[in-house]
Tab-separated table of C-alpha atoms in Angstrom:
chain	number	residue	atom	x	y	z
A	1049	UNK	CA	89.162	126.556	-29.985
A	1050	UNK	CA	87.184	127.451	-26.822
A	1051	UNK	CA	83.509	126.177	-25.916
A	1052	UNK	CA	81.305	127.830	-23.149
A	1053	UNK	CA	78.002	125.729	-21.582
A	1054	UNK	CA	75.811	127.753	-19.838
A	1055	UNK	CA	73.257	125.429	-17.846
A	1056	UNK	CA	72.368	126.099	-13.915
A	1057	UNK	CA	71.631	121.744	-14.280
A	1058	UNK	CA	75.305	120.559	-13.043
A	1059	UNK	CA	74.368	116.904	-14.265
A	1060	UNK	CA	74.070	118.480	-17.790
A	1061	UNK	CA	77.121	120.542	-17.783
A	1062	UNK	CA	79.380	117.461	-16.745
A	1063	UNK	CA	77.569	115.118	-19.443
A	1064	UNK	CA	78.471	118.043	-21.747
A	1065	UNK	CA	82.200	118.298	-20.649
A	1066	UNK	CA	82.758	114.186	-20.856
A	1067	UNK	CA	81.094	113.873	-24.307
A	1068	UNK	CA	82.959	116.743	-25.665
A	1069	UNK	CA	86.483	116.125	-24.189
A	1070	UNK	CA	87.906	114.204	-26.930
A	1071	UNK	CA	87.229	117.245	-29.643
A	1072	UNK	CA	89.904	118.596	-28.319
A	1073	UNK	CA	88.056	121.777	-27.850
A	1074	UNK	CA	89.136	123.976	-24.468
A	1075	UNK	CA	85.527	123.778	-22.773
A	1076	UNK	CA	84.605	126.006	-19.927
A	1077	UNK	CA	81.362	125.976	-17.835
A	1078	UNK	CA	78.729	128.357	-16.386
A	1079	UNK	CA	75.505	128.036	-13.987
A	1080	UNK	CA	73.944	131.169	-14.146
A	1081	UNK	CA	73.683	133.555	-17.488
A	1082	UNK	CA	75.343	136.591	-15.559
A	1083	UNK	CA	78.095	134.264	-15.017
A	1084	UNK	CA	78.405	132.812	-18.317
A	1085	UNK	CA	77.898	136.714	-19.891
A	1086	UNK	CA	80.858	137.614	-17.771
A	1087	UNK	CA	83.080	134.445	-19.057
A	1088	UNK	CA	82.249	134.663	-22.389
A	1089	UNK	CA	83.213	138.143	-22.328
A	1090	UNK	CA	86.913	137.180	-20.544
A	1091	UNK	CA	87.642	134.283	-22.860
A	1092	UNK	CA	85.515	135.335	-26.111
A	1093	UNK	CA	84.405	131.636	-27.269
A	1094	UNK	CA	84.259	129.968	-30.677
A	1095	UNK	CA	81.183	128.443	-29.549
A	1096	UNK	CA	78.556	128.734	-26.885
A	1097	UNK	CA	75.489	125.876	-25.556
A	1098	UNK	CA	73.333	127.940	-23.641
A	1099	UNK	CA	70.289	126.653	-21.539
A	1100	UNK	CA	66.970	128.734	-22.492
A	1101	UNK	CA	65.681	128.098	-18.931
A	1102	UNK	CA	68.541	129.942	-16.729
A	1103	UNK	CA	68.347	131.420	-13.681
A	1104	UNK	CA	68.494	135.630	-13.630
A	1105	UNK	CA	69.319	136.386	-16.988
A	1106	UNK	CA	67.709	133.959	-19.280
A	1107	UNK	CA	69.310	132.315	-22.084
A	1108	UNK	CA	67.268	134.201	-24.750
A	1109	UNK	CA	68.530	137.437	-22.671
A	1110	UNK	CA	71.819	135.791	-22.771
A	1111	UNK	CA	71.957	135.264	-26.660
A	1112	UNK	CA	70.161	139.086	-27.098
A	1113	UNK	CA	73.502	140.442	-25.402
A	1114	UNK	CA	75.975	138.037	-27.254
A	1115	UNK	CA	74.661	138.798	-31.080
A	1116	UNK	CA	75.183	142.549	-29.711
A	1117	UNK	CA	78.669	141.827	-28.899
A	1118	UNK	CA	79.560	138.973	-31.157
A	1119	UNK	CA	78.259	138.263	-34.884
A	1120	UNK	CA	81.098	135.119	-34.890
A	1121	UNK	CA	80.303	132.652	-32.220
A	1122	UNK	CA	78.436	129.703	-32.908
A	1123	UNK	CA	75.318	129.750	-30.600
A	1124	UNK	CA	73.401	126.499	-29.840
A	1125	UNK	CA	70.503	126.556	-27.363
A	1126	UNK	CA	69.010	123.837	-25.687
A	1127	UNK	CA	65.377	123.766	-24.398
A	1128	UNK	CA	62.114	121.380	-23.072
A	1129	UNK	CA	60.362	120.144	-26.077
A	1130	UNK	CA	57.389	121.867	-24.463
A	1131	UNK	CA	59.374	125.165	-24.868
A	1132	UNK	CA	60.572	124.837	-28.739
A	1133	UNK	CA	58.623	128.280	-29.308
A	1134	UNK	CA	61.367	129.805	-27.430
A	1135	UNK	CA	63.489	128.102	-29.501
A	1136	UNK	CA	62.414	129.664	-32.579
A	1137	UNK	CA	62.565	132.780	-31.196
A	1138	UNK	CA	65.909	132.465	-29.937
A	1139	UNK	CA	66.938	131.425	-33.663
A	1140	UNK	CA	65.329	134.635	-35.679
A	1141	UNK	CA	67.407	136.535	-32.823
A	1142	UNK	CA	70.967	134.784	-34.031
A	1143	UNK	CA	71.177	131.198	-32.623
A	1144	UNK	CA	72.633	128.972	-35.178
A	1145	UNK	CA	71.193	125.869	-33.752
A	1146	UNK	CA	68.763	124.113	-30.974
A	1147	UNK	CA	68.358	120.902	-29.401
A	1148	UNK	CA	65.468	119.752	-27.298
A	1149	UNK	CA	65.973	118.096	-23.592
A	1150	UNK	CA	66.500	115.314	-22.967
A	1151	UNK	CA	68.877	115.355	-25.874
A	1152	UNK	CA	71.251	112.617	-27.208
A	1153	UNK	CA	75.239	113.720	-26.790
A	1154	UNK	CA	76.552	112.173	-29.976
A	1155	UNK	CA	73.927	114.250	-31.981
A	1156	UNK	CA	75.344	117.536	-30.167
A	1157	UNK	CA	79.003	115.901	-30.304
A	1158	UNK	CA	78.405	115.809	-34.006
A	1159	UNK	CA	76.577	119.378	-34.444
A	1160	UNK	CA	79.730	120.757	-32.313
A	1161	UNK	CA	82.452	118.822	-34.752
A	1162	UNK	CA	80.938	119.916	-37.504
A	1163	UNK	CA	81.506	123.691	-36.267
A	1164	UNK	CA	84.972	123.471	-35.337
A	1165	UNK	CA	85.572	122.366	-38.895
A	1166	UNK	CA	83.997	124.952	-40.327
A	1167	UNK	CA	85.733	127.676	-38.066
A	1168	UNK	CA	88.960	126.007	-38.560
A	1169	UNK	CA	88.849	125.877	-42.158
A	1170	UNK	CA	87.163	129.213	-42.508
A	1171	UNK	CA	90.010	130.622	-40.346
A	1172	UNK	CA	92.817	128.824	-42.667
A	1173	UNK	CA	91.544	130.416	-45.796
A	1174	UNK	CA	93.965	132.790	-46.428
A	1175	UNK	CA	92.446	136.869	-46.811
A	1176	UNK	CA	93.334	136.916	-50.514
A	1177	UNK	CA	90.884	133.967	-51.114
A	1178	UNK	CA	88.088	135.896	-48.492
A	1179	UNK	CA	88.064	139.205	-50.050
A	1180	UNK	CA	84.773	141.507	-49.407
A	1181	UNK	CA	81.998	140.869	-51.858
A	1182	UNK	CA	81.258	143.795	-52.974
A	1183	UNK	CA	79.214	143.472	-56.277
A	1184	UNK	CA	75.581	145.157	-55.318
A	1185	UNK	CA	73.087	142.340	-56.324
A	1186	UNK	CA	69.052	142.365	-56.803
A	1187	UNK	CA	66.276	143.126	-59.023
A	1188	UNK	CA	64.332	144.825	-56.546
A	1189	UNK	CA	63.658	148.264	-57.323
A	1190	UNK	CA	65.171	149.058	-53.983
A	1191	UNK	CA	68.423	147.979	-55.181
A	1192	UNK	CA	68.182	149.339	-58.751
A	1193	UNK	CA	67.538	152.665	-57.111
A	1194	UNK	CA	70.791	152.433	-54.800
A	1195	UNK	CA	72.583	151.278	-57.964
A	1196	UNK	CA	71.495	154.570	-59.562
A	1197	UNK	CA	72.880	156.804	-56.712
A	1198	UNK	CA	76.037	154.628	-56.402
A	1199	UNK	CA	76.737	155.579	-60.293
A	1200	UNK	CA	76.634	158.732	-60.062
A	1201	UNK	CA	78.535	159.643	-57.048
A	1202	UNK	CA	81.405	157.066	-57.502
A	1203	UNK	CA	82.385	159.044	-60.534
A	1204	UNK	CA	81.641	162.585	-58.997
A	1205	UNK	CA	85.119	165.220	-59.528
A	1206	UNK	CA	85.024	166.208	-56.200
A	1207	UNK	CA	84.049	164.958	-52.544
A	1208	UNK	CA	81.051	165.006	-50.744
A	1209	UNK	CA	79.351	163.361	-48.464
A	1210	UNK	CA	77.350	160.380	-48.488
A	1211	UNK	CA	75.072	158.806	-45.258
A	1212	UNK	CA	73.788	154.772	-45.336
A	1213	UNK	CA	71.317	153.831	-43.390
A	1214	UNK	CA	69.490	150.509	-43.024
A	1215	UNK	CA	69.504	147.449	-40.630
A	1216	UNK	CA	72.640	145.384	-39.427
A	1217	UNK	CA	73.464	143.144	-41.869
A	1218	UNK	CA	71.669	145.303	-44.850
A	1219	UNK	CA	75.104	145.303	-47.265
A	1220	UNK	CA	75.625	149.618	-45.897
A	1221	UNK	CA	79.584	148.765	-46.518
A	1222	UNK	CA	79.220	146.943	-49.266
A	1223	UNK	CA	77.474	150.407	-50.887
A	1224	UNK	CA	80.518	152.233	-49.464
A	1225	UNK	CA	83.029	150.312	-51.176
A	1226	UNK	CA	81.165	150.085	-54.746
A	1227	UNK	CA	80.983	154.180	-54.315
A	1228	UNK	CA	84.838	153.939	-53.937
A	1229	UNK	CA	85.761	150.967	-56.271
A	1230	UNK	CA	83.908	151.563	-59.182
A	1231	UNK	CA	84.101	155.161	-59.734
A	1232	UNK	CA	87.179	157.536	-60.195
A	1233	UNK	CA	88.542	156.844	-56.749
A	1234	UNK	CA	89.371	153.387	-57.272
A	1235	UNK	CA	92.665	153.160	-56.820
A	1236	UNK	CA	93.109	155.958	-53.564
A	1237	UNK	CA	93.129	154.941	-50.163
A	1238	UNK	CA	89.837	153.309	-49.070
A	1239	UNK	CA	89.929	153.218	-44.579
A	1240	UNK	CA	87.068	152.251	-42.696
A	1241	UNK	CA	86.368	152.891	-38.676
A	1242	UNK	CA	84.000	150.701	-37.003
A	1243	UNK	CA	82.911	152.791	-34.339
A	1244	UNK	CA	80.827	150.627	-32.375
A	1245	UNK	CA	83.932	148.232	-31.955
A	1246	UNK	CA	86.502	150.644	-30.779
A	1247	UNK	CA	86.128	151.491	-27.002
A	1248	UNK	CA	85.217	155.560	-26.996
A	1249	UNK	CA	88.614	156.534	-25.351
A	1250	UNK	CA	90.526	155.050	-27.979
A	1251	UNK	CA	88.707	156.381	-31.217
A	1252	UNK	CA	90.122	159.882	-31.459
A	1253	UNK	CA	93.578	158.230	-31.212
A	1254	UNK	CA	92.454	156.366	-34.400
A	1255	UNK	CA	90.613	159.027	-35.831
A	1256	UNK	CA	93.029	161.484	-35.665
A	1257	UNK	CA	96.465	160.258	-34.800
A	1258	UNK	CA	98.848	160.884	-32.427
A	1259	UNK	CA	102.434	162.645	-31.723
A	1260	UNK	CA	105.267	161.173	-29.901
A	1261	UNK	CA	104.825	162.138	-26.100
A	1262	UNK	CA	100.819	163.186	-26.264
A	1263	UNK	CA	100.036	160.751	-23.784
A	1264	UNK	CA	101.759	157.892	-21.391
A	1265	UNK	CA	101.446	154.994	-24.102
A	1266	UNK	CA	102.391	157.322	-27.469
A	1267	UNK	CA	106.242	156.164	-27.813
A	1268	UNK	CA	106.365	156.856	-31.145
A	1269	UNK	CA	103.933	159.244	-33.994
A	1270	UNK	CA	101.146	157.589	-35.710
A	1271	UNK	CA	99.221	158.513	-38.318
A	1272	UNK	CA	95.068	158.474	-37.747
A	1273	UNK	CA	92.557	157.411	-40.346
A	1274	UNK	CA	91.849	160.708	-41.446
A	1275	UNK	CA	95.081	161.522	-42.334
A	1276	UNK	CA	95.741	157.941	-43.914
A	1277	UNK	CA	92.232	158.779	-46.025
A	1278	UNK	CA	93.318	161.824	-47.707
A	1279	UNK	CA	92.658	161.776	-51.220
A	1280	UNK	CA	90.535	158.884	-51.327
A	1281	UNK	CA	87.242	157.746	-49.248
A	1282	UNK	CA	86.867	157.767	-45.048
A	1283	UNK	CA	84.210	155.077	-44.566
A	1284	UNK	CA	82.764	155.898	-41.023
A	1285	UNK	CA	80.843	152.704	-39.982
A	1286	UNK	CA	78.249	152.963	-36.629
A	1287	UNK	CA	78.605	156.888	-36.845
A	1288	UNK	CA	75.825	157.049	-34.562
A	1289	UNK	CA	77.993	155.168	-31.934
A	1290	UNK	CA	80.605	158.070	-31.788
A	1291	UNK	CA	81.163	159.833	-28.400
A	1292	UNK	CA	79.370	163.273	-29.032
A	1293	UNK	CA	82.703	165.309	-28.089
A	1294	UNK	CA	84.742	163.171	-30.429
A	1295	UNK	CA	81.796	164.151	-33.046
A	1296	UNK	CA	82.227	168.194	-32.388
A	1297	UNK	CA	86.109	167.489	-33.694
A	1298	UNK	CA	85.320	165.817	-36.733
A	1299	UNK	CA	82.363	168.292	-37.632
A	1300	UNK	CA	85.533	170.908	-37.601
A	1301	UNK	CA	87.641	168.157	-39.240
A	1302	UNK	CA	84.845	168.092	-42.506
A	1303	UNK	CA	84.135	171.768	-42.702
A	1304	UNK	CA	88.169	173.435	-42.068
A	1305	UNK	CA	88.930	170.258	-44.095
A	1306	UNK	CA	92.334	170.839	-42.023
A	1307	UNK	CA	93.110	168.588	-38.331
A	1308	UNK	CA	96.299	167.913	-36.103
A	1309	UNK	CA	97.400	165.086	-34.276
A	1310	UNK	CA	96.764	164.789	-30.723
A	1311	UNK	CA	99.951	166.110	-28.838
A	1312	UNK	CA	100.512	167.979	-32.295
A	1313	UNK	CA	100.427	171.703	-33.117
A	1314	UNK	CA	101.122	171.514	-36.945
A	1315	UNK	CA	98.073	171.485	-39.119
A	1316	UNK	CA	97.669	168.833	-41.541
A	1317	UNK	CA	95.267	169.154	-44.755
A	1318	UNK	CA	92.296	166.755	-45.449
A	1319	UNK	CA	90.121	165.986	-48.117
A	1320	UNK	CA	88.210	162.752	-48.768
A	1321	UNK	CA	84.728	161.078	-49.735
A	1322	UNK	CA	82.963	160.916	-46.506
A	1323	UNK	CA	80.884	157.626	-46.181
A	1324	UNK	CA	79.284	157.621	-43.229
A	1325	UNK	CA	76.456	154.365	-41.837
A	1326	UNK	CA	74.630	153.501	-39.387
A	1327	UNK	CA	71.805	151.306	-37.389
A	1328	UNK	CA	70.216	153.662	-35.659
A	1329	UNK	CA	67.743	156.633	-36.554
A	1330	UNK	CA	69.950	159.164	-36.182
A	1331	UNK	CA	67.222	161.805	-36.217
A	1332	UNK	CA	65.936	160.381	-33.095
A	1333	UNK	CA	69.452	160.495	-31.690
A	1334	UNK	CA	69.273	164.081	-32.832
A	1335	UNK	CA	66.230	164.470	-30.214
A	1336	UNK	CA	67.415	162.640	-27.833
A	1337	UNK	CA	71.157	164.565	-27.466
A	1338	UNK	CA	73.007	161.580	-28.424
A	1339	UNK	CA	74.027	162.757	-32.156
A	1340	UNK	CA	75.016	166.692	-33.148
A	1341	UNK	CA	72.317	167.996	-35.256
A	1342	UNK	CA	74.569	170.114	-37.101
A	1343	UNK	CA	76.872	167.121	-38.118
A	1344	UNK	CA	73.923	164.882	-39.161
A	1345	UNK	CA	72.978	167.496	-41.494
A	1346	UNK	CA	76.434	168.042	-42.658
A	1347	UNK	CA	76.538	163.833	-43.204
A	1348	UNK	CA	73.616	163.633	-44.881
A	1349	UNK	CA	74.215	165.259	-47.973
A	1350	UNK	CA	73.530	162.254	-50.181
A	1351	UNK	CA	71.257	159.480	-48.044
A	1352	UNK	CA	70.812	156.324	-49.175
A	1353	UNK	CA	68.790	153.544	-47.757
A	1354	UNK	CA	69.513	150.001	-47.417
A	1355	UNK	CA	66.345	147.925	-47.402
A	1356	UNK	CA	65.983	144.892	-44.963
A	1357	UNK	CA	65.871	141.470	-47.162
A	1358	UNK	CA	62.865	140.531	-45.748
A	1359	UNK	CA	60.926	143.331	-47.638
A	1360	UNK	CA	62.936	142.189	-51.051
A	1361	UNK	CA	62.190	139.119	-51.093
A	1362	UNK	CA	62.739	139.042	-54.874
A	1363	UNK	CA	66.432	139.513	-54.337
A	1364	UNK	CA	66.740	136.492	-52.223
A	1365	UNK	CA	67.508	134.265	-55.460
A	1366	UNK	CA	70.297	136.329	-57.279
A	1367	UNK	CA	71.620	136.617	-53.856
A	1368	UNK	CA	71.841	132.577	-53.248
A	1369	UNK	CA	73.005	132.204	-56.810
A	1370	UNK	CA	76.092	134.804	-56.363
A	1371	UNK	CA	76.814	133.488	-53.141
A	1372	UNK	CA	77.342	130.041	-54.410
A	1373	UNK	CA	79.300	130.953	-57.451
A	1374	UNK	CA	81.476	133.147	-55.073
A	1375	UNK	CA	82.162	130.137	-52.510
A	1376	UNK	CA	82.702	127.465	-55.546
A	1377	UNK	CA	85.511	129.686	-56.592
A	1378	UNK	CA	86.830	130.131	-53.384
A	1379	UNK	CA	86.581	126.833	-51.922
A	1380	UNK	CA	86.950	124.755	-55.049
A	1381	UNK	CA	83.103	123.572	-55.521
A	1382	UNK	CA	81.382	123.199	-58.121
A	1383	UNK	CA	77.503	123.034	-56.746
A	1384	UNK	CA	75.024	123.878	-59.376
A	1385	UNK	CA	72.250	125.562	-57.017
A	1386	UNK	CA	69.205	125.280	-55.360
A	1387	UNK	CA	66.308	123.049	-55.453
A	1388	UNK	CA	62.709	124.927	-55.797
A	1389	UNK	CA	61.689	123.725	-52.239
A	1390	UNK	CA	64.848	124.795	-50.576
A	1391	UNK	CA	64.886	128.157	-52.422
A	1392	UNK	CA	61.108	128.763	-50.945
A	1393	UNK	CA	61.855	127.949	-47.807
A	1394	UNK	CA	64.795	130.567	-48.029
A	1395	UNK	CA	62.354	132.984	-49.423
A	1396	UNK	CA	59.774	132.683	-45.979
A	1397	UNK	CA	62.504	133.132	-43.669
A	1398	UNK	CA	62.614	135.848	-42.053
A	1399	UNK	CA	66.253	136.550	-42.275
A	1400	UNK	CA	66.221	138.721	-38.999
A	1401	UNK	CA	70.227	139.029	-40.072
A	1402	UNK	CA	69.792	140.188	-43.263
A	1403	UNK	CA	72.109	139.909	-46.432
A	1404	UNK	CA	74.809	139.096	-43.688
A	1405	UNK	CA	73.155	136.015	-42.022
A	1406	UNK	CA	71.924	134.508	-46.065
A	1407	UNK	CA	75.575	134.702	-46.901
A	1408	UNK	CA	77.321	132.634	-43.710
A	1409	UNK	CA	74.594	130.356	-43.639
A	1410	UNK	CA	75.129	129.741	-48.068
A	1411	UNK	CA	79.258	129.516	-47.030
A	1412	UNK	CA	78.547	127.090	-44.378
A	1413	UNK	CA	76.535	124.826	-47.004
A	1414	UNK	CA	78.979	124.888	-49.347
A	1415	UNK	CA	82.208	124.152	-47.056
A	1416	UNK	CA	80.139	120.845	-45.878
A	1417	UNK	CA	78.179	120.315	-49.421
A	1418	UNK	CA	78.865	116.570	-51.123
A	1419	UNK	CA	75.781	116.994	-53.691
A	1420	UNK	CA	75.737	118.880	-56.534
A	1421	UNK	CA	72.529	120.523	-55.678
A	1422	UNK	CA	71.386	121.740	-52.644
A	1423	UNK	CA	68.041	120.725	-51.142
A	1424	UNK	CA	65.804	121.303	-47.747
A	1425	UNK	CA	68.041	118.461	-45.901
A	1426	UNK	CA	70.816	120.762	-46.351
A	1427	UNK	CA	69.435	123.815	-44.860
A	1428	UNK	CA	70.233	124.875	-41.608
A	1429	UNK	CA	67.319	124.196	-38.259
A	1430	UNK	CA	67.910	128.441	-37.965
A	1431	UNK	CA	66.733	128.146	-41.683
A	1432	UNK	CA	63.805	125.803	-41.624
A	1433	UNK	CA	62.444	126.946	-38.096
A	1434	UNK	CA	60.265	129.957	-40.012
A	1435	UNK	CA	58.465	126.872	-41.735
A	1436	UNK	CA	57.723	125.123	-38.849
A	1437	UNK	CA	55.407	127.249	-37.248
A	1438	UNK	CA	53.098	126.512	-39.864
A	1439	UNK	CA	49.248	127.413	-40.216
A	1440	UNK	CA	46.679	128.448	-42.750
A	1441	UNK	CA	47.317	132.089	-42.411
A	1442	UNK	CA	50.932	131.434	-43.517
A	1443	UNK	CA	49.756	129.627	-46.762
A	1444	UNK	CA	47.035	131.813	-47.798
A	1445	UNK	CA	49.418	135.230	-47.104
A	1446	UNK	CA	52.017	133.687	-49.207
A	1447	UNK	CA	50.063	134.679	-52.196
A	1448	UNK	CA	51.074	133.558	-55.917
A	1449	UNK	CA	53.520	131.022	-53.746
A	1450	UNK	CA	50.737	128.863	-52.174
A	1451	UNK	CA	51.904	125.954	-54.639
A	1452	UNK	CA	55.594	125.782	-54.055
A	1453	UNK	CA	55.051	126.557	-50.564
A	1454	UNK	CA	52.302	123.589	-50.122
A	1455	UNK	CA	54.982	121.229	-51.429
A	1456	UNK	CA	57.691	122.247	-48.773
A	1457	UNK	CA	54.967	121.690	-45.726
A	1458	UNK	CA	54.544	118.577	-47.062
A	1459	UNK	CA	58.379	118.058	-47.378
A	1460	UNK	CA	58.832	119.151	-44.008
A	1461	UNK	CA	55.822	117.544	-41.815
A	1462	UNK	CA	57.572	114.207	-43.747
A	1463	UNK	CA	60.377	115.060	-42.191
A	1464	UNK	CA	59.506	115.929	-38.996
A	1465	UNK	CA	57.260	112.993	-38.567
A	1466	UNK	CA	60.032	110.723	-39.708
A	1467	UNK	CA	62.547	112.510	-36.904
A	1468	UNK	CA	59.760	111.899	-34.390
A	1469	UNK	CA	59.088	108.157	-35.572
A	1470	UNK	CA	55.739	109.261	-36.683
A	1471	UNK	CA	54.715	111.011	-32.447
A	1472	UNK	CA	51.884	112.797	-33.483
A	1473	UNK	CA	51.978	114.883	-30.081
A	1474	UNK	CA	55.561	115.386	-30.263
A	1475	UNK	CA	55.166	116.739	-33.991
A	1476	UNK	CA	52.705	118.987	-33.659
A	1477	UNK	CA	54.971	120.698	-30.961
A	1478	UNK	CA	57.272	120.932	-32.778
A	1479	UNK	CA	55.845	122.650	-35.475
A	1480	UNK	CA	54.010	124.980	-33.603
A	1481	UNK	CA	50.524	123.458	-34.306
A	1482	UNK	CA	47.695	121.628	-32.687
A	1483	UNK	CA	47.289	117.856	-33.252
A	1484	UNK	CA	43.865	118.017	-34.933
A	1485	UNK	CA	45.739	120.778	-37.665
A	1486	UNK	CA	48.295	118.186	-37.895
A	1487	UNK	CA	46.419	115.047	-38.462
A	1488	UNK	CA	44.307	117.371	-41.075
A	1489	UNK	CA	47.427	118.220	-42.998
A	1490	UNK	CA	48.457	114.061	-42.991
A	1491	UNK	CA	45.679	113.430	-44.922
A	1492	UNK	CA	45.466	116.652	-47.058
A	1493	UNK	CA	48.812	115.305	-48.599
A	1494	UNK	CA	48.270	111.522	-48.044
A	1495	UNK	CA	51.497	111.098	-46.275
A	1496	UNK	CA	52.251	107.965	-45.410
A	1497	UNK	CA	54.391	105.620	-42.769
């Protein structure tokens, strides 16, 4: 396991080093957040403490470019307790944890443990007990509309082609392998591309294969994804990351239905389902020159939309509840659910991740979980930071909720009181409100020492 501290304070990089040298963990250090970009890019970390306060690239910068990069690492920032706005921001953009200077080293030493457990056991799960989830779940009639389309093209007689678009995160794959698992393709080939994460120079190789001889590093044939596809469904993931020459080729590829391997001269036939996804707005690529028109049009013969979670909000609870009954089977659990409080509190966050960040954070519950139940206490800071910025506005635009959501600010200003042995200035930092809203709020709820 590697860890990488990014601080430009050398005092708090060697404190970091000594308190963590017994995990056993292979730590590297960085002053600067060019320099620790630049590492973490050489030696690819389980884990990265990153200073918010840097100098050049700041650490919010810094995290921006890792989450780009890297959906895997564990990110925990560390900030001023005057600056624990930039700490929530820094967790709706992918940190999975803060701390506050001047900070205590067991709590971090403990916060740290904790993660190389969970990577280590996550990592010694074997695939057959991590397969995909790929059951489409909500009640949203977002998701009983993409349910509807999914039914009747899985079970189409012939291919076509199909284009998913939404946010990272979203589920887009998870709608390309319900097209091909429950319809009449279920048991062809299913071969997915992830075009953002193969380097531009190497994707036709993949794509379309290669002959013995077609270039310095070919010392035997291999078949590409197209070819392996045949017959069954070509999931094209990031299609709007594709170099534009490489997408001229496989606009010939769809309509000849016929390609060759590079170095080859013999023609091979092709037919598949064509999923293709994407992030991006590919009509605006369109105008911009960075997608083909002509193959965008060709793609988008049956478009489906994948809604962000944070404008389904109803889903959010059949989502939690699959999760869990998914990682008790896995993992050997038996937790029973979610406690009203905790489940609003998952219901106001933002969930900047989407379907992908509420189901690591529900795995990473469950892999640590002792109760049968899970409440607030058991929900990550990324989690719980939405509900600290609290204010009036927040309580009266939470609508029919105002009850539910009255008893988890009470909950939490508990809480955070308790953490801060009752600090009145510290608290209402740290919540994101003034002192007078604060002391209002104490007596509102008659909380008491």
């Amino acid at each position: 396991m590697k860890l990488l501290i990014i601080d430009d304070e050398k005092s708090i990089r060697l404190s970091l080093q000594v308190g963590l040298a017994k995990t056993g963990v292979k730590i590297y250090t960085a002053a600067s957040g060019e320099e620790g970009l630049e590492l973490f890019r050489n030696i690819n970390p389980d884990i990265a403490v990153i200073d918010i306060k840097l100098p050049g690239i700041d650490g919010i910068e810094v995290l921006r470019r890792i989450r780009k990069e890297n959906d895997n690492c564990i990110v925990i920032m560390i900030t001023y307790i005057s600056e624990v706005r930039l700490a929530v921001e820094a967790m709706k953009l992918g940190a999975n944890d803060y701390f506050t200077k001047p900070f205590n080293i067991e709590e971090i030493k403990d916060t740290i443990e904790n993660n190389l457990k969970y990577l280590k056991l996550k990592r010694e799960l074997s695939q057959d007990q991590y397969e995909d989830f790929t059951e489409i779940v909500g009640i949203s009639d977002q998701i009983k509309e993409i349910k509807k389309v999914v039914q009747k093209v899985s079970n189409l007689p012939y291919n076509t082609y199909i284009l998913v678009q939404g946010e990272s995160g979203t589920g887009k794959e998870i709608v390309a392998k319900a097209i091909h698992y429950n319809g009449i393709r279920k048991n062809t080939p299913y071969v997915a591309l992830n075009c953002a994460a193969i380097p531009q120079n190497l994707q036709e190789s993949e794509l379309f294969g290669y002959e013995k001889g077609a270039f310095t590093e070919a010392k035997t044939s291999k078949k590409g994804l197209i070819e392996e596809s045949h017959g069954g469904t070509l999931f094209l993931d990031e299609i709007g990351d594709m170099d534009i020459l490489l997408q001229a080729k496989l606009l010939r590829v769809l309509q000849e239905k016929k390609f060759r391997r590079l170095g080859g001269v013999k023609e091979i036939d092709f037919d598949a389902n064509i999923i293709a996804a994407t992030n991006k707005n590919l009509l605006e690529e369109v105008k911009n020159g960075a997608f083909r028109e002509d193959l965008y049009y060709r793609l988008n013969v049956v478009p489906i939309f994948t809604t962000p979670l944070r404008e389904r909000v109803e889903d959010i609870p059949p989502l939690i509840d699959s999760f869990i009954r998914l990682y008790n089977s896995q993992l050997n659990k038996n937790i029973i659910g979610m406690t009203d409080a905790a489940m609003e509190i998952c219901k106001a966050h933002q969930w900047k991740g989407n379907v992908r960040e509420l189901k690591n954070v529900i795995e990473r519950i469950i892999i640590f979980q002792e109760n049968e139940c899970i409440d607030i206490d058991d929900l990550p800071h990324s989690v719980i930071s939405d509900i600290h910025m609290i204010n009036d506005k927040n309580i009266i635009d939470m609508g029919n909720n105002n009850l539910n959501l009255e008893i988890v600010e009470m909950e939490t200003i508990s809480r955070v009181l308790k953490q801060n042995n009752w600090n009145i200035s510290r608290t209402a930092q740290e919540l994101g409100i003034s002192r007078l809203t604060l002391r209002r709020k104490i007596e509102k709820y008659s909380i008491m020492k």
